[in-house]
Amino acid sequence: MWNNVKAKVMGLKILHGFCNYCTQRHASVGVWVKRTPEKHRRCGQVPGKTRLFATRNYLSTEPPWRVLFFGTDDFAVESLKLLSASRDSNDRVVESLEVVTLSNDVPVKKFADQSKLPVHIWPLGDLQGRFDVGVVVSFGCLLREGLINQFPCGILNVHPSLLPRWRGPAPVFHTILHGDTITGVSVMQIRPKRFDVGPILHQEIYQVPDNFTADQLGATLATKGAQLLIDTLRTLPERITNRREQAQDGATLAPKISTSMSWIVWEEQTCVQIDRLFRAIASRIPLRTIWMGKTIKLLEFSGKCNISLSGRGRRPVPGSMSYQKESNTLAVCCKDGWVGFKAVMLKKRLSAADFYNGYLHQSFQNRSGPPKQECLFHSNRDRTELHSAGEKNSLTQLHAVH
């Protein structure tokens, strides 16, 4: 009988699988083992050297793998596509593939249905012996230790940053927001209780192109991360053997983006900072400011504007507006210059020309002395102070991690 055979290869724990020679369950491990020449006590077979059976007959230590995929969004779909295609490729990395997702209306569920992949809705029951390895991409839920331990090779995670930088749910947005010029993708092993702290199996560096948006960077890293995942699975035992713990230095947090981040502080933010903010979040949360006591959304950012103020005899107040007829741009003064927007949203979307002609023209024509309220955008201090407090809390959490 197989009684508590100890396996050091890949650090696998003792499992319960099915014997090669009968249908009885025995203590076993997911590795190649040498049996004694004596006959099996229950079925009378001479074992020899064998792979240990689980529900699909055995637990593998080399490709192709039985994979359970956890994911939700479009970023995750790219990895799922390559895993699915790998089942039919010449160097087959995946033998079987099933999917776990959080609801029925997410991109991963739709792709799984189209590809006729078995789908499980979270949370899961017992999986013992059914899969070799798990893969998590943009799933958003902590996995308990008991679940992780049901996978002989553990659970891998594809993360769009060079960990330990930008741990958390929004690494792509923070990469753009903070002006990082170098980023990348990491494949790590999941650990329980905390996100993005497990050992690194594989990483690839990527240089961020100028003026890239978060959407563009996310799509690029999704493709690169999917290929890195396949490369990792191809040599998984060696990757696990050579895994490295994340460095304690350089760890930063990437909390979810929120509407509080979208308020512009004209007195404090530079042209570059507003540009980064727009490229980071505007496709999901429009930039906002206060005009005449109302919230106004700023659309179609056009970058830094060259505004000549010669002859006006005064320094413009942050939040001041200037309509540029030649380029149909609404220019707004910030901390170190002017930034432009091609459209705004009040009750409805208005071009810069429509906003100027409908609301600002008379005020600009009659302007003398200090700027009138109609010609100024104001910062929403209550909102921005809330966002600053949130950033301080993130820093406090980061110190607590270490």
mmCIF file of C-alpha atoms in Angstrom:
data_model
loop_
_atom_site.group_PDB
_atom_site.id
_atom_site.type_symbol
_atom_site.label_atom_id
_atom_site.label_comp_id
_atom_site.label_asym_id
_atom_site.label_seq_id
_atom_site.Cartn_x
_atom_site.Cartn_y
_atom_site.Cartn_z
ATOM 1 C CA MET A 1 0.000 0.000 0.000
ATOM 2 C CA TRP A 2 0.998 3.615 -0.444
ATOM 3 C CA ASN A 3 1.270 4.901 3.069
ATOM 4 C CA ASN A 4 2.299 8.568 3.429
ATOM 5 C CA VAL A 5 4.864 8.540 0.643
ATOM 6 C CA LYS A 6 6.875 11.732 1.059
ATOM 7 C CA ALA A 7 7.552 13.787 -2.059
ATOM 8 C CA LYS A 8 10.022 16.636 -2.105
ATOM 9 C CA VAL A 9 9.771 17.302 -5.820
ATOM 10 C CA MET A 10 8.117 20.696 -6.295
ATOM 11 C CA GLY A 11 7.143 20.695 -2.642
ATOM 12 C CA LEU A 12 3.989 18.652 -3.268
ATOM 13 C CA LYS A 13 1.816 17.605 -0.377
ATOM 14 C CA ILE A 14 0.326 14.136 0.129
ATOM 15 C CA LEU A 15 -2.924 13.746 -1.825
ATOM 16 C CA HIS A 16 -5.530 11.054 -2.212
ATOM 17 C CA GLY A 17 -5.647 9.655 -5.738
ATOM 18 C CA PHE A 18 -6.662 6.421 -7.439
ATOM 19 C CA CYS A 19 -4.336 3.487 -7.860
ATOM 20 C CA ASN A 20 -3.185 2.438 -11.347
ATOM 21 C CA TYR A 21 -4.337 -1.101 -10.627
ATOM 22 C CA CYS A 22 -7.660 -0.788 -8.837
ATOM 23 C CA THR A 23 -10.387 1.686 -7.967
ATOM 24 C CA GLN A 24 -9.434 2.026 -4.305
ATOM 25 C CA ARG A 25 -8.198 5.331 -2.896
ATOM 26 C CA HIS A 26 -4.777 5.390 -1.258
ATOM 27 C CA ALA A 27 -2.498 8.031 0.224
ATOM 28 C CA SER A 28 -0.392 9.206 -2.695
ATOM 29 C CA VAL A 29 1.470 12.125 -4.187
ATOM 30 C CA GLY A 30 1.396 13.860 -7.547
ATOM 31 C CA VAL A 31 4.882 12.783 -8.633
ATOM 32 C CA TRP A 32 6.650 9.811 -10.170
ATOM 33 C CA VAL A 33 7.386 7.240 -7.439
ATOM 34 C CA LYS A 34 9.141 3.885 -7.358
ATOM 35 C CA ARG A 35 7.079 1.115 -5.839
ATOM 36 C CA THR A 36 8.394 -1.927 -4.038
ATOM 37 C CA PRO A 37 8.235 -5.139 -6.070
ATOM 38 C CA GLU A 38 5.652 -6.698 -3.753
ATOM 39 C CA LYS A 39 2.159 -7.201 -5.110
ATOM 40 C CA HIS A 40 -0.562 -4.722 -4.330
ATOM 41 C CA ARG A 41 -2.412 -6.050 -1.303
ATOM 42 C CA ARG A 42 -5.853 -5.245 -2.663
ATOM 43 C CA CYS A 43 -5.674 -5.952 -6.395
ATOM 44 C CA GLY A 44 -2.673 -8.278 -6.698
ATOM 45 C CA GLN A 45 -0.855 -6.215 -9.327
ATOM 46 C CA VAL A 46 2.896 -5.605 -9.341
ATOM 47 C CA PRO A 47 3.196 -1.803 -9.419
ATOM 48 C CA GLY A 48 6.719 -1.043 -10.638
ATOM 49 C CA LYS A 49 7.344 2.606 -11.578
ATOM 50 C CA THR A 50 4.066 4.391 -12.115
ATOM 51 C CA ARG A 51 2.251 7.684 -12.251
ATOM 52 C CA LEU A 52 -0.388 8.088 -9.594
ATOM 53 C CA PHE A 53 -3.988 8.206 -10.712
ATOM 54 C CA ALA A 54 -6.582 10.829 -9.885
ATOM 55 C CA THR A 55 -9.987 11.388 -11.504
ATOM 56 C CA ARG A 56 -8.577 11.511 -15.033
ATOM 57 C CA ASN A 57 -6.173 8.663 -14.202
ATOM 58 C CA TYR A 58 -3.049 10.402 -12.910
ATOM 59 C CA LEU A 59 -1.432 13.530 -11.488
ATOM 60 C CA SER A 60 1.065 14.945 -13.943
ATOM 61 C CA THR A 61 4.459 16.527 -13.381
ATOM 62 C CA GLU A 62 4.935 17.656 -16.981
ATOM 63 C CA PRO A 63 2.768 19.092 -19.748
ATOM 64 C CA PRO A 64 0.070 18.762 -20.843
ATOM 65 C CA TRP A 65 -1.673 20.030 -17.704
ATOM 66 C CA ARG A 66 -5.231 19.874 -16.442
ATOM 67 C CA VAL A 67 -5.959 23.560 -15.840
ATOM 68 C CA LEU A 68 -8.679 25.356 -13.902
ATOM 69 C CA PHE A 69 -8.861 29.012 -14.956
ATOM 70 C CA PHE A 70 -10.194 31.834 -12.735
ATOM 71 C CA GLY A 71 -11.008 35.139 -14.467
ATOM 72 C CA THR A 72 -13.566 37.799 -15.354
ATOM 73 C CA ASP A 73 -12.592 40.638 -17.704
ATOM 74 C CA ASP A 74 -11.131 41.267 -21.174
ATOM 75 C CA PHE A 75 -7.595 41.193 -19.784
ATOM 76 C CA ALA A 76 -8.221 37.645 -18.550
ATOM 77 C CA VAL A 77 -9.756 36.546 -21.860
ATOM 78 C CA GLU A 78 -6.396 36.881 -23.648
ATOM 79 C CA SER A 79 -4.814 34.274 -21.369
ATOM 80 C CA LEU A 80 -7.873 32.030 -21.628
ATOM 81 C CA LYS A 81 -7.695 32.186 -25.444
ATOM 82 C CA LEU A 82 -4.099 30.928 -25.525
ATOM 83 C CA LEU A 83 -4.806 28.217 -22.967
ATOM 84 C CA SER A 84 -7.745 27.036 -25.033
ATOM 85 C CA ALA A 85 -5.734 27.073 -28.272
ATOM 86 C CA SER A 86 -2.900 25.165 -26.570
ATOM 87 C CA ARG A 87 -5.080 22.059 -26.260
ATOM 88 C CA ASP A 88 -4.810 21.538 -30.024
ATOM 89 C CA SER A 89 -1.276 22.779 -30.688
ATOM 90 C CA ASN A 90 1.692 20.577 -31.599
ATOM 91 C CA ASP A 91 3.493 21.229 -28.292
ATOM 92 C CA ARG A 92 0.324 20.802 -26.251
ATOM 93 C CA VAL A 93 0.685 22.543 -22.887
ATOM 94 C CA VAL A 94 -2.928 22.091 -21.774
ATOM 95 C CA GLU A 95 -4.743 18.746 -21.703
ATOM 96 C CA SER A 96 -8.054 19.904 -20.256
ATOM 97 C CA LEU A 97 -9.413 23.337 -19.403
ATOM 98 C CA GLU A 98 -12.298 24.462 -17.199
ATOM 99 C CA VAL A 99 -13.295 27.950 -16.107
ATOM 100 C CA VAL A 100 -14.378 29.658 -12.891
ATOM 101 C CA THR A 101 -15.948 33.108 -13.000
ATOM 102 C CA LEU A 102 -17.992 35.383 -10.761
ATOM 103 C CA SER A 103 -21.140 35.896 -12.851
ATOM 104 C CA ASN A 104 -22.817 35.076 -16.148
ATOM 105 C CA ASP A 105 -22.324 38.455 -17.835
ATOM 106 C CA VAL A 106 -18.549 38.872 -17.877
ATOM 107 C CA PRO A 107 -16.230 38.484 -20.918
ATOM 108 C CA VAL A 108 -14.595 35.285 -19.596
ATOM 109 C CA LYS A 109 -17.990 33.561 -19.266
ATOM 110 C CA LYS A 110 -18.975 34.601 -22.797
ATOM 111 C CA PHE A 111 -15.711 33.298 -24.279
ATOM 112 C CA ALA A 112 -15.984 30.042 -22.329
ATOM 113 C CA ASP A 113 -19.514 29.485 -23.619
ATOM 114 C CA GLN A 114 -18.448 30.217 -27.201
ATOM 115 C CA SER A 115 -15.543 27.773 -26.848
ATOM 116 C CA LYS A 116 -17.721 25.167 -25.111
ATOM 117 C CA LEU A 117 -15.533 25.128 -22.003
ATOM 118 C CA PRO A 118 -17.029 23.834 -18.735
ATOM 119 C CA VAL A 119 -17.886 26.794 -16.478
ATOM 120 C CA HIS A 120 -18.207 26.953 -12.688
ATOM 121 C CA ILE A 121 -19.693 29.950 -10.866
ATOM 122 C CA TRP A 122 -17.806 31.025 -7.743
ATOM 123 C CA PRO A 123 -17.589 29.793 -4.974
ATOM 124 C CA LEU A 124 -16.287 26.282 -5.603
ATOM 125 C CA GLY A 125 -16.705 22.967 -3.861
ATOM 126 C CA ASP A 126 -14.152 20.185 -3.490
ATOM 127 C CA LEU A 127 -11.741 19.802 -6.437
ATOM 128 C CA GLN A 128 -9.351 17.219 -4.999
ATOM 129 C CA GLY A 129 -7.490 15.340 -7.723
ATOM 130 C CA ARG A 130 -9.271 16.920 -10.705
ATOM 131 C CA PHE A 131 -6.637 19.498 -11.748
ATOM 132 C CA ASP A 132 -2.857 19.846 -11.840
ATOM 133 C CA VAL A 133 -2.606 23.636 -11.743
ATOM 134 C CA GLY A 134 -4.830 26.688 -11.348
ATOM 135 C CA VAL A 135 -4.469 29.970 -13.226
ATOM 136 C CA VAL A 136 -5.850 33.276 -11.923
ATOM 137 C CA VAL A 137 -6.097 36.388 -14.127
ATOM 138 C CA SER A 138 -8.107 39.435 -12.993
ATOM 139 C CA PHE A 139 -10.344 37.454 -10.677
ATOM 140 C CA GLY A 140 -10.556 39.816 -7.705
ATOM 141 C CA CYS A 141 -11.170 37.287 -4.906
ATOM 142 C CA LEU A 142 -8.746 35.953 -2.336
ATOM 143 C CA LEU A 143 -8.370 32.185 -2.576
ATOM 144 C CA ARG A 144 -8.350 30.271 0.673
ATOM 145 C CA GLU A 145 -5.396 28.057 1.553
ATOM 146 C CA GLY A 146 -7.511 24.900 1.436
ATOM 147 C CA LEU A 147 -8.394 25.587 -2.197
ATOM 148 C CA ILE A 148 -4.817 26.397 -3.209
ATOM 149 C CA ASN A 149 -3.598 23.148 -1.684
ATOM 150 C CA GLN A 150 -5.936 21.116 -3.891
ATOM 151 C CA PHE A 151 -3.704 21.919 -6.894
ATOM 152 C CA PRO A 152 -0.474 19.849 -6.872
ATOM 153 C CA CYS A 153 1.391 22.575 -8.793
ATOM 154 C CA GLY A 154 -0.319 25.428 -6.993
ATOM 155 C CA ILE A 155 -2.180 28.344 -8.568
ATOM 156 C CA LEU A 156 -0.471 30.812 -10.906
ATOM 157 C CA ASN A 157 -1.374 34.464 -11.363
ATOM 158 C CA VAL A 158 -0.704 36.717 -14.375
ATOM 159 C CA HIS A 159 -0.196 40.267 -13.072
ATOM 160 C CA PRO A 160 0.401 43.347 -15.315
ATOM 161 C CA SER A 161 3.320 44.929 -13.478
ATOM 162 C CA LEU A 162 6.852 44.153 -12.422
ATOM 163 C CA LEU A 163 6.072 42.955 -8.912
ATOM 164 C CA PRO A 164 6.531 44.035 -6.179
ATOM 165 C CA ARG A 165 5.691 47.377 -7.834
ATOM 166 C CA TRP A 166 1.946 47.991 -8.083
ATOM 167 C CA ARG A 167 0.425 45.212 -6.036
ATOM 168 C CA GLY A 168 -3.348 45.373 -6.129
ATOM 169 C CA PRO A 169 -6.312 45.544 -8.516
ATOM 170 C CA ALA A 170 -5.321 48.514 -10.721
ATOM 171 C CA PRO A 171 -1.609 48.271 -11.654
ATOM 172 C CA VAL A 172 -2.068 49.474 -15.255
ATOM 173 C CA PHE A 173 -3.852 52.666 -14.204
ATOM 174 C CA HIS A 174 -1.203 53.517 -11.623
ATOM 175 C CA THR A 175 1.592 52.814 -14.095
ATOM 176 C CA ILE A 176 0.194 55.545 -16.373
ATOM 177 C CA LEU A 177 -0.866 57.865 -13.544
ATOM 178 C CA HIS A 178 2.627 57.928 -12.037
ATOM 179 C CA GLY A 179 4.461 58.227 -15.332
ATOM 180 C CA ASP A 180 6.346 54.904 -15.190
ATOM 181 C CA THR A 181 8.437 54.424 -18.319
ATOM 182 C CA ILE A 182 9.169 50.755 -17.608
ATOM 183 C CA THR A 183 6.624 48.138 -16.643
ATOM 184 C CA GLY A 184 5.995 44.498 -17.544
ATOM 185 C CA VAL A 185 4.134 41.328 -16.634
ATOM 186 C CA SER A 186 4.752 38.838 -13.844
ATOM 187 C CA VAL A 187 3.702 35.230 -13.402
ATOM 188 C CA MET A 188 3.663 34.367 -9.722
ATOM 189 C CA GLN A 189 2.331 31.675 -7.419
ATOM 190 C CA ILE A 190 -0.732 32.573 -5.382
ATOM 191 C CA ARG A 191 -0.434 32.679 -1.613
ATOM 192 C CA PRO A 192 -3.433 32.815 0.734
ATOM 193 C CA LYS A 193 -4.682 35.838 2.718
ATOM 194 C CA ARG A 194 -2.878 38.577 0.720
ATOM 195 C CA PHE A 195 -2.886 39.673 -2.910
ATOM 196 C CA ASP A 196 0.208 39.686 -5.135
ATOM 197 C CA VAL A 197 2.852 38.657 -2.591
ATOM 198 C CA GLY A 198 3.754 35.177 -3.832
ATOM 199 C CA PRO A 199 7.063 34.056 -5.382
ATOM 200 C CA ILE A 200 7.861 35.063 -8.962
ATOM 201 C CA LEU A 201 8.139 32.313 -11.565
ATOM 202 C CA HIS A 202 8.598 34.468 -14.676
ATOM 203 C CA GLN A 203 8.761 38.173 -15.610
ATOM 204 C CA GLU A 204 9.039 40.182 -18.812
ATOM 205 C CA ILE A 205 9.944 43.882 -19.031
ATOM 206 C CA TYR A 206 8.049 46.274 -21.305
ATOM 207 C CA GLN A 207 8.915 49.891 -22.121
ATOM 208 C CA VAL A 208 5.817 52.100 -21.981
ATOM 209 C CA PRO A 209 5.396 54.133 -25.208
ATOM 210 C CA ASP A 210 4.907 57.882 -24.912
ATOM 211 C CA ASN A 211 1.287 59.011 -24.613
ATOM 212 C CA PHE A 212 -0.024 55.475 -24.081
ATOM 213 C CA THR A 213 -3.412 55.282 -22.367
ATOM 214 C CA ALA A 214 -4.275 52.751 -19.683
ATOM 215 C CA ASP A 215 -6.516 50.940 -22.170
ATOM 216 C CA GLN A 216 -3.696 50.630 -24.703
ATOM 217 C CA LEU A 217 -1.213 49.459 -22.083
ATOM 218 C CA GLY A 218 -3.695 46.992 -20.629
ATOM 219 C CA ALA A 219 -4.363 45.423 -24.033
ATOM 220 C CA THR A 220 -0.638 45.119 -24.755
ATOM 221 C CA LEU A 221 0.185 43.565 -21.387
ATOM 222 C CA ALA A 222 -2.766 41.175 -21.684
ATOM 223 C CA THR A 223 -1.233 39.748 -24.860
ATOM 224 C CA LYS A 224 2.266 39.601 -23.401
ATOM 225 C CA GLY A 225 1.005 38.108 -20.155
ATOM 226 C CA ALA A 226 -0.861 35.358 -21.999
ATOM 227 C CA GLN A 227 2.276 34.311 -23.870
ATOM 228 C CA LEU A 228 4.357 34.483 -20.688
ATOM 229 C CA LEU A 229 1.832 32.187 -19.010
ATOM 230 C CA ILE A 230 2.165 29.578 -21.765
ATOM 231 C CA ASP A 231 5.975 29.805 -21.563
ATOM 232 C CA THR A 232 5.755 29.298 -17.798
ATOM 233 C CA LEU A 233 3.484 26.260 -18.093
ATOM 234 C CA ARG A 234 5.787 24.745 -20.701
ATOM 235 C CA THR A 235 8.607 24.541 -18.142
ATOM 236 C CA LEU A 236 6.575 24.714 -14.935
ATOM 237 C CA PRO A 237 8.573 22.247 -12.759
ATOM 238 C CA GLU A 238 11.824 24.128 -13.471
ATOM 239 C CA ARG A 239 10.117 27.484 -12.899
ATOM 240 C CA ILE A 240 8.807 26.328 -9.523
ATOM 241 C CA THR A 241 12.205 24.977 -8.530
ATOM 242 C CA ASN A 242 13.865 28.308 -9.429
ATOM 243 C CA ARG A 243 11.134 30.609 -8.104
ATOM 244 C CA ARG A 244 12.223 33.695 -6.193
ATOM 245 C CA GLU A 245 10.554 35.573 -3.401
ATOM 246 C CA GLN A 246 9.536 39.156 -4.049
ATOM 247 C CA ALA A 247 11.882 41.852 -2.783
ATOM 248 C CA GLN A 248 10.752 43.805 0.250
ATOM 249 C CA ASP A 249 12.054 47.061 -1.209
ATOM 250 C CA GLY A 250 10.120 48.842 -3.924
ATOM 251 C CA ALA A 251 6.675 47.475 -3.079
ATOM 252 C CA THR A 252 3.828 49.866 -3.931
ATOM 253 C CA LEU A 253 0.052 49.518 -3.821
ATOM 254 C CA ALA A 254 -2.342 49.998 -6.750
ATOM 255 C CA PRO A 255 -5.823 50.509 -5.249
ATOM 256 C CA LYS A 256 -8.937 50.635 -7.423
ATOM 257 C CA ILE A 257 -9.594 53.848 -9.299
ATOM 258 C CA SER A 258 -12.519 55.897 -8.027
ATOM 259 C CA THR A 259 -14.483 59.014 -8.939
ATOM 260 C CA SER A 260 -12.622 60.965 -6.243
ATOM 261 C CA MET A 261 -9.510 60.739 -8.428
ATOM 262 C CA SER A 262 -11.219 62.541 -11.318
ATOM 263 C CA TRP A 263 -11.480 65.989 -9.699
ATOM 264 C CA ILE A 264 -8.836 68.354 -11.075
ATOM 265 C CA VAL A 265 -7.062 70.661 -8.622
ATOM 266 C CA TRP A 266 -6.065 73.516 -10.919
ATOM 267 C CA GLU A 267 -3.873 75.192 -8.298
ATOM 268 C CA GLU A 268 -1.809 72.067 -7.604
ATOM 269 C CA GLN A 269 -1.709 69.888 -10.711
ATOM 270 C CA THR A 270 0.694 70.513 -13.577
ATOM 271 C CA CYS A 271 0.083 70.029 -17.294
ATOM 272 C CA VAL A 272 1.952 66.712 -17.160
ATOM 273 C CA GLN A 273 -0.034 65.461 -14.169
ATOM 274 C CA ILE A 274 -3.372 66.296 -15.790
ATOM 275 C CA ASP A 275 -2.227 64.599 -18.992
ATOM 276 C CA ARG A 276 -1.343 61.429 -17.058
ATOM 277 C CA LEU A 277 -4.608 61.524 -15.134
ATOM 278 C CA PHE A 278 -6.605 61.756 -18.350
ATOM 279 C CA ARG A 279 -4.702 58.884 -20.007
ATOM 280 C CA ALA A 280 -5.061 56.761 -16.870
ATOM 281 C CA ILE A 281 -8.759 57.031 -16.021
ATOM 282 C CA ALA A 282 -10.750 59.149 -18.502
ATOM 283 C CA SER A 283 -11.983 56.210 -20.575
ATOM 284 C CA ARG A 284 -13.836 55.021 -17.471
ATOM 285 C CA ILE A 285 -14.238 58.129 -15.320
ATOM 286 C CA PRO A 286 -14.291 61.556 -17.049
ATOM 287 C CA LEU A 287 -12.211 64.330 -15.502
ATOM 288 C CA ARG A 288 -14.366 66.782 -13.579
ATOM 289 C CA THR A 289 -14.365 70.280 -12.186
ATOM 290 C CA ILE A 290 -16.818 72.850 -10.769
ATOM 291 C CA TRP A 291 -18.316 75.615 -12.891
ATOM 292 C CA MET A 292 -20.925 78.036 -11.519
ATOM 293 C CA GLY A 293 -21.574 75.633 -8.652
ATOM 294 C CA LYS A 294 -22.235 72.696 -10.953
ATOM 295 C CA THR A 295 -20.195 69.649 -11.883
ATOM 296 C CA ILE A 296 -18.847 69.760 -15.419
ATOM 297 C CA LYS A 297 -17.068 66.893 -17.154
ATOM 298 C CA LEU A 298 -14.037 67.655 -19.314
ATOM 299 C CA LEU A 299 -13.793 65.570 -22.501
ATOM 300 C CA GLU A 300 -11.348 65.063 -25.380
ATOM 301 C CA PHE A 301 -8.148 66.226 -23.729
ATOM 302 C CA SER A 302 -5.852 67.845 -26.311
ATOM 303 C CA GLY A 303 -2.708 68.305 -24.229
ATOM 304 C CA LYS A 304 -0.721 71.365 -23.289
ATOM 305 C CA CYS A 305 -1.711 74.645 -24.930
ATOM 306 C CA ASN A 306 0.564 77.545 -25.834
ATOM 307 C CA ILE A 307 -1.371 80.596 -24.686
ATOM 308 C CA SER A 308 -0.010 84.108 -25.175
ATOM 309 C CA LEU A 309 -1.053 86.490 -22.409
ATOM 310 C CA SER A 310 1.032 89.467 -23.484
ATOM 311 C CA GLY A 311 -0.672 92.783 -22.885
ATOM 312 C CA ARG A 312 -3.090 91.510 -20.263
ATOM 313 C CA GLY A 313 -0.905 92.800 -17.454
ATOM 314 C CA ARG A 314 -1.737 90.126 -14.892
ATOM 315 C CA ARG A 315 -0.974 86.514 -14.052
ATOM 316 C CA PRO A 316 -3.902 84.196 -14.845
ATOM 317 C CA VAL A 317 -5.707 82.544 -11.947
ATOM 318 C CA PRO A 318 -5.643 78.705 -11.980
ATOM 319 C CA GLY A 319 -8.964 77.573 -13.403
ATOM 320 C CA SER A 320 -9.147 80.528 -15.815
ATOM 321 C CA MET A 321 -10.511 79.688 -19.279
ATOM 322 C CA SER A 322 -9.485 80.877 -22.725
ATOM 323 C CA TYR A 323 -11.275 79.809 -25.908
ATOM 324 C CA GLN A 324 -8.935 79.078 -28.824
ATOM 325 C CA LYS A 325 -11.023 79.601 -31.947
ATOM 326 C CA GLU A 326 -8.371 78.372 -34.393
ATOM 327 C CA SER A 327 -8.228 74.916 -32.803
ATOM 328 C CA ASN A 328 -11.745 74.852 -31.287
ATOM 329 C CA THR A 329 -10.187 74.224 -27.885
ATOM 330 C CA LEU A 330 -11.177 75.322 -24.406
ATOM 331 C CA ALA A 331 -7.874 76.071 -22.650
ATOM 332 C CA VAL A 332 -7.736 76.028 -18.844
ATOM 333 C CA CYS A 333 -4.963 77.438 -16.665
ATOM 334 C CA CYS A 334 -3.363 75.000 -14.201
ATOM 335 C CA LYS A 335 -0.318 75.176 -11.911
ATOM 336 C CA ASP A 336 2.345 75.592 -14.600
ATOM 337 C CA GLY A 337 0.544 76.357 -17.859
ATOM 338 C CA TRP A 338 -2.575 75.683 -19.886
ATOM 339 C CA VAL A 339 -4.284 72.441 -20.912
ATOM 340 C CA GLY A 340 -6.946 72.036 -23.579
ATOM 341 C CA PHE A 341 -10.252 70.201 -23.960
ATOM 342 C CA LYS A 342 -12.310 69.845 -27.134
ATOM 343 C CA ALA A 343 -15.643 69.194 -25.420
ATOM 344 C CA VAL A 344 -17.460 69.341 -22.087
ATOM 345 C CA MET A 345 -20.503 67.676 -20.563
ATOM 346 C CA LEU A 346 -23.148 69.666 -18.718
ATOM 347 C CA LYS A 347 -26.651 68.323 -19.176
ATOM 348 C CA LYS A 348 -25.506 67.207 -22.610
ATOM 349 C CA ARG A 349 -22.269 67.041 -24.538
ATOM 350 C CA LEU A 350 -21.082 70.379 -25.930
ATOM 351 C CA SER A 351 -18.145 71.148 -28.187
ATOM 352 C CA ALA A 352 -15.731 73.791 -26.946
ATOM 353 C CA ALA A 353 -17.248 76.234 -29.458
ATOM 354 C CA ASP A 354 -20.816 75.529 -28.306
ATOM 355 C CA PHE A 355 -19.845 75.926 -24.649
ATOM 356 C CA TYR A 356 -18.074 79.201 -25.358
ATOM 357 C CA ASN A 357 -20.848 80.654 -27.527
ATOM 358 C CA GLY A 358 -23.655 79.483 -25.254
ATOM 359 C CA TYR A 359 -22.207 80.349 -21.848
ATOM 360 C CA LEU A 360 -18.968 82.346 -22.004
ATOM 361 C CA HIS A 361 -19.049 84.694 -24.996
ATOM 362 C CA GLN A 362 -20.717 87.664 -23.310
ATOM 363 C CA SER A 363 -18.601 87.348 -20.179
ATOM 364 C CA PHE A 364 -15.385 87.350 -22.217
ATOM 365 C CA GLN A 365 -16.538 90.320 -24.305
ATOM 366 C CA ASN A 366 -17.308 92.419 -21.230
ATOM 367 C CA ARG A 367 -14.389 91.250 -19.119
ATOM 368 C CA SER A 368 -12.240 93.816 -17.316
ATOM 369 C CA GLY A 369 -10.407 93.479 -14.022
ATOM 370 C CA PRO A 370 -10.495 90.127 -12.142
ATOM 371 C CA PRO A 371 -12.001 87.188 -14.051
ATOM 372 C CA LYS A 372 -15.740 86.694 -13.640
ATOM 373 C CA GLN A 373 -17.114 83.508 -12.136
ATOM 374 C CA GLU A 374 -18.468 82.479 -15.547
ATOM 375 C CA CYS A 375 -14.872 82.390 -16.820
ATOM 376 C CA LEU A 376 -13.439 80.232 -14.032
ATOM 377 C CA PHE A 377 -13.356 76.550 -13.157
ATOM 378 C CA HIS A 378 -13.060 75.764 -9.444
ATOM 379 C CA SER A 379 -11.499 72.815 -7.651
ATOM 380 C CA ASN A 380 -13.805 70.695 -5.546
ATOM 381 C CA ARG A 381 -11.812 70.820 -2.335
ATOM 382 C CA ASP A 382 -14.008 68.447 -0.349
ATOM 383 C CA ARG A 383 -13.635 65.775 -3.018
ATOM 384 C CA THR A 384 -9.903 66.230 -3.530
ATOM 385 C CA GLU A 385 -9.181 66.220 0.195
ATOM 386 C CA LEU A 386 -11.053 62.909 0.390
ATOM 387 C CA HIS A 387 -8.846 61.540 -2.404
ATOM 388 C CA SER A 388 -5.690 62.766 -0.618
ATOM 389 C CA ALA A 389 -6.816 61.035 2.556
ATOM 390 C CA GLY A 390 -7.281 57.857 0.526
ATOM 391 C CA GLU A 391 -3.722 58.088 -0.806
ATOM 392 C CA LYS A 392 -2.416 58.503 2.743
ATOM 393 C CA ASN A 393 -4.360 55.413 3.790
ATOM 394 C CA SER A 394 -2.752 53.492 0.914
ATOM 395 C CA LEU A 395 0.692 54.501 2.137
ATOM 396 C CA THR A 396 -0.237 53.446 5.660
ATOM 397 C CA GLN A 397 -1.354 50.062 4.322
ATOM 398 C CA LEU A 398 1.899 49.711 2.420
ATOM 399 C CA HIS A 399 3.935 50.294 5.590
ATOM 400 C CA ALA A 400 1.696 47.798 7.396
ATOM 401 C CA VAL A 401 2.467 45.160 4.754
ATOM 402 C CA HIS A 402 6.118 45.268 5.686
#
